[in-house]
C-alpha cells in the first residue's frame, strides 16, 4: 500500500468504524463528507472497505423498519457507486442482492415491496448506478451467470414504472430498466446499439426471453391515461425502441443465399404439418430463428398498434419519440417485424404534416430515407400496403371526425394528406390507378363529403339592417360552419387535402364524379369540395372553367330562400284570370286560343323563343331554406375563387357572371351579401382593377344590358333592382349617364300596381340613387344663425330704444306741419306711381335644371306616395329617402317648397303611427323640412305635430322614471323614441323660430327629463336642449327656468343710467328640488 493510499485509509477507518458501530444520520453525514473529500482513485482502491459498513447494515435484520436510516445509507451508497467502477463480481452480486431484498417482495403486486416512495427511489437509483458502473467483462459474466437475477430486476423496474404514481420514481424505474438491459444511453453509441459484439449477443439472448412481457408492460406505461406530463411517455417510448430494435434487428435474422437439400426437406415437412405451430410450443422455438422472429413480430404488432395512437398526443416530444421508434422499426427491423411496417409508415406519413417543425422535418426526412434505401421489393410491398390502407383511411375518416378528439381528427387528416402526396409523386401517378378500381372515385368523394358536413342554423337567414358594400370582405367563410371540423387546424388541413387532389392528374375525373353526384343530390359539401379543387394553384384551367359553366346554370344558381310561397293571383291584378294568367308559364289555360298569340300579345315574347324558367319563390321547410342559403353562398364564393385561379383568363366570363355576383352583393340576406362582396373583390383583383368601381366602369355595358332585360321580365325585376342599387353604391358620378335611363324605367314600373310586390326593391334603388347624388354633389351647408348670449336686460333696453325712436318721429312730423295720416297717404301714392311705371326690362328665363336634380325631384315626388305605406319596411325606407333627397334640392327653392307642401299631408299621418321606428324616421323628415323651409311649415307644425309630440313625451316620462343603467327599458322602442324626440326638439324650435309662448310649451315638456331619476341619456339631451334655447332666446329660457327652480334667492340688479331696477326674487341657477338641481346647474356651466 503506497503512502498516500495508506494515509487515505487512515483517514477513512475511524469514520467507517464509527458508522459501523452506530449508523445514525450524523455519522452518515460525516461519512458522506469523507467520501466527497477523498479522490476518485482512492475511492476506487478502497471501494470494498467503504461499502462494507453500508452493506452490512442494509443486510442486518436490526435495520428492518428503520426506513429513514436505510434511505440515508442508500444515498451514501449511491454517492460511492457514482464515483467508482465496480471491479469485484462478488461485490456486484452482493450489492444487487442487498438492494433486491429491500425493493422486492414476491408476494406483492409487481413484486414491489411496501416501503416509502423515497426509499424505493433511492434503491432503484442505486441499482441503476451499479449497472452503469461495472466493467464490460463483469457485465458479460453477470448476464451469462445471473440472468434470472437481472430478469427479476427488469421485471420489478418495469412494473414500478407502471404501478407507481410518483413521477420521479417512474422515470428512475425506466432508467433502471435500460441500465439492466444494457440499453442505457451511457452504454450504447449514437445509433442506440452496443459496440461490443460479444456483449451485444449476450444481451440479445437475454432479451429474447423476456421481450414480449417487457414491451407489453412498457406499452401500458406509455398508454396510461394518468401520466402527468410527457416525460414518462417519452422515456417509455425510448426504452421500447431501444429494446425492441436491439432484439428484433434484421442482422440477427439468419438468411441463406443458397438453397440446400436440407432446406427443401424442411419446407416439405412444414407443408405436411400444415405449417401450424401451437401456442404450447411457441416457447420451445429456437431463439432468434426465423420462426421465432415471425412469432415475435406477430405479438409485437399488438404493441405497435396500441402505441401508434400516440401520434395524436398533444406534446411534440411524444410525437417525435414515436416517429423515432417507427423509423427504427422500418430501417432496422423491416424483415423481422413485417406486420408492423404499414403502421409505422402511416405514422411517418401522418407526422410529416405535424404542426411542430422539428417533428415534421424529421418524419419527412425519415420517410424519404426509407424509400431511398429500401430494396425495390420492400418499396413495392410498401406501396401495395399504402394502396390497401388508403381505402381504409377513407372509410374510417367520417367515423373518426365524428367525435370530440380534435387531436385524433388532425392525425387522421394528416395521414390522408400524406397518402395523397406520396401516391401523387412521379410522372405516372399511382393515385389514378388506385382510384380507378373498385369505385375509388365515388368512395373518395363520399368520404370527403361526409367529413366536410356543413351544419345550418337560423342565423343563415338573417337580413341586414344596413348594407355597406365598401366594407372589407370577409377573410373566412362565415356561411360554412362544419359539423365535424371543429378547429382551424382541421379545416386548414382538409382544405390542403382538397387542393392537393385538384393538382393531381386525376383531378378531372374526381371533378366529374363530384359534378355527377351534385346533380343527383345537390349537397352543399360537394360545392365546397369543388371550390377548393378547382381553385388549386397548380390545377388545370379547365377545372375552373367547367365549374363556372356548371355554377351559372339557372336551375343551380337560383334557389328559393323563403319558406312562404307566393300569394295567388287575384282578379284585380290580372283583370280577368280566365282570359290570361301572366304567371302560367308551364301551362296555358286559355280555352280555344293559340298559345303563341297570347304570349305575343301580353308579353311581347315570341313563341319560338325559349322561355326563361321562373325562379321558385318558396321552400317547403325552413331546413330547406337554410340549405339553399349555404348552397347559394358557396356558389357565389366559388365564382370568386375561380376568378382568382384564372386571373386575366376570367375576362371572357364577365358577361355571364358580373351581374350574377352584383345581384348577390345587393341581397337583403346578410350571408349572401357577404359572399357576394367577397366574390366581387376577387373578380376585381383577377381582372387587374384596383377598385370594384373601376371594374364596373370598365364593364358598364355588361350590366346595363342585363338590367334593361331583367326589368322587362316580371320575375327578374327584383334582381335587376338589386344589381342597380349595388352598381350605384360602388360607382362615382361618371356612371350617371348609364343610370338615368334605368332609374327612369324603375320610376315607371313603380307606378304599376302589378309590381307593388317589388316596392322595397324600387325604394332601395331610389335610396341608393339619392344617397349617391348626396355624396357625389355635396351642397354647401350654411351655419345656423344663432344670437349671442345676451344680458337679461337686453330686451328691456331694446324696448326703450324703440319707444325713443317712435317719439322722435312724431316730433319731426310736428315740425313739418304734417300729420301722420298725410305722411301715410303720400307714401301710398308714391308706391302706386312706381307700380304704373313702364318697365322695359326683359325677364331672363331660368336655366334648365341639372339632370341629376330633375331625376331626384321625380324620385321624391314618387316617394311621397309611399309615405303612408302599410308595410313597415317600405315606410321607413321612404322616409329615409326623403330625409336624404330634400337637402339635394336645397338650392332650388321653386322646386323645394312645392315638394315640402306635398310631403306635409302624408307625413302628418305618420305621427299617429304606433310603430316607434316609423315615428323616429318621421321626426328626421320633419327636422329636415324645418331646416330647409324654416317658418314655411311653422304654423302647421305647431298645430298638427308638436302637440302630439309633447303628449308622447309626457306619457313616456312616467314609463322611463327610475329606469336607469341595467334596466331593460333602455333596449325598448319607447326609449329610442324619447331619444329621437328630444334630439329633434332643439333644431325644431330654433329653425321654426318659435315665439316665447310656443317655446314655453316645449320647455315644459322637456323640463321633466331634467330629473336625476330619468335615464342619463335622456338627462343629457334635456340639458343640451336648454342650452340650445339659451342661445336662441335667452330671456325666455331664463324666465322659464326661474319659475321652474322656484327658489327665494335674490339677484341684485346692475347699475343702469336709463332705468332704476329692483331686486329679483328667484334665480334659474339653483333648484330647491334636489332631483333637478344638478342638471339645472349643468345647463349654465
Short mmCIF file of C-alpha atoms in Angstrom, two decimals, residues 460 462-464 466-480 629 632-638 640 661-682:
data_model
loop_
_atom_site.label_atom_id
_atom_site.label_comp_id
_atom_site.label_asym_id
_atom_site.label_seq_id
_atom_site.Cartn_x
_atom_site.Cartn_y
_atom_site.Cartn_z
CA UNK A 460 -78.06 31.99 -42.08
CA UNK A 462 -80.71 36.86 -41.08
CA UNK A 463 -81.33 40.05 -43.04
CA UNK A 464 -79.05 43.01 -42.56
CA UNK A 466 -77.79 48.41 -43.15
CA UNK A 467 -75.68 47.38 -46.09
CA UNK A 468 -72.12 48.57 -46.70
CA UNK A 469 -70.66 47.28 -49.95
CA UNK A 470 -67.41 49.13 -49.35
CA UNK A 471 -66.67 47.19 -46.16
CA UNK A 472 -63.70 44.85 -46.05
CA UNK A 473 -64.71 41.47 -47.48
CA UNK A 474 -64.65 38.54 -45.02
CA UNK A 475 -61.42 36.54 -44.95
CA UNK A 476 -63.10 33.29 -43.97
CA UNK A 477 -66.47 31.86 -44.97
CA UNK A 478 -68.98 32.52 -42.15
CA UNK A 479 -71.66 30.55 -44.01
CA UNK A 480 -69.57 27.37 -43.69
CA UNK A 629 -78.73 29.65 -48.42
CA UNK A 632 -76.07 29.99 -52.81
CA UNK A 633 -73.21 31.36 -50.72
CA UNK A 634 -70.89 28.56 -51.84
CA UNK A 635 -71.83 29.10 -55.48
CA UNK A 636 -71.09 32.81 -55.18
CA UNK A 637 -67.85 32.24 -53.32
CA UNK A 638 -66.92 29.66 -55.96
CA UNK A 640 -64.72 34.44 -56.85
CA UNK A 661 -72.37 38.42 -58.46
CA UNK A 662 -73.63 42.02 -58.24
CA UNK A 663 -77.09 40.64 -57.60
CA UNK A 664 -75.74 38.68 -54.64
CA UNK A 665 -73.97 41.78 -53.31
CA UNK A 666 -77.32 43.55 -53.26
CA UNK A 667 -79.13 40.75 -51.45
CA UNK A 668 -81.01 41.54 -48.26
CA UNK A 669 -79.65 38.37 -46.67
CA UNK A 670 -76.51 39.06 -44.68
CA UNK A 671 -74.64 35.87 -45.62
CA UNK A 672 -75.48 36.09 -49.29
CA UNK A 673 -74.40 39.73 -49.31
CA UNK A 674 -71.07 38.87 -47.67
CA UNK A 675 -70.40 36.08 -50.15
CA UNK A 676 -71.14 38.50 -52.98
CA UNK A 677 -68.77 41.12 -51.55
CA UNK A 678 -66.05 38.51 -51.23
CA UNK A 679 -66.58 37.27 -54.78
CA UNK A 680 -66.72 40.71 -56.43
CA UNK A 681 -63.47 41.70 -54.75
CA UNK A 682 -61.83 38.51 -56.03
#
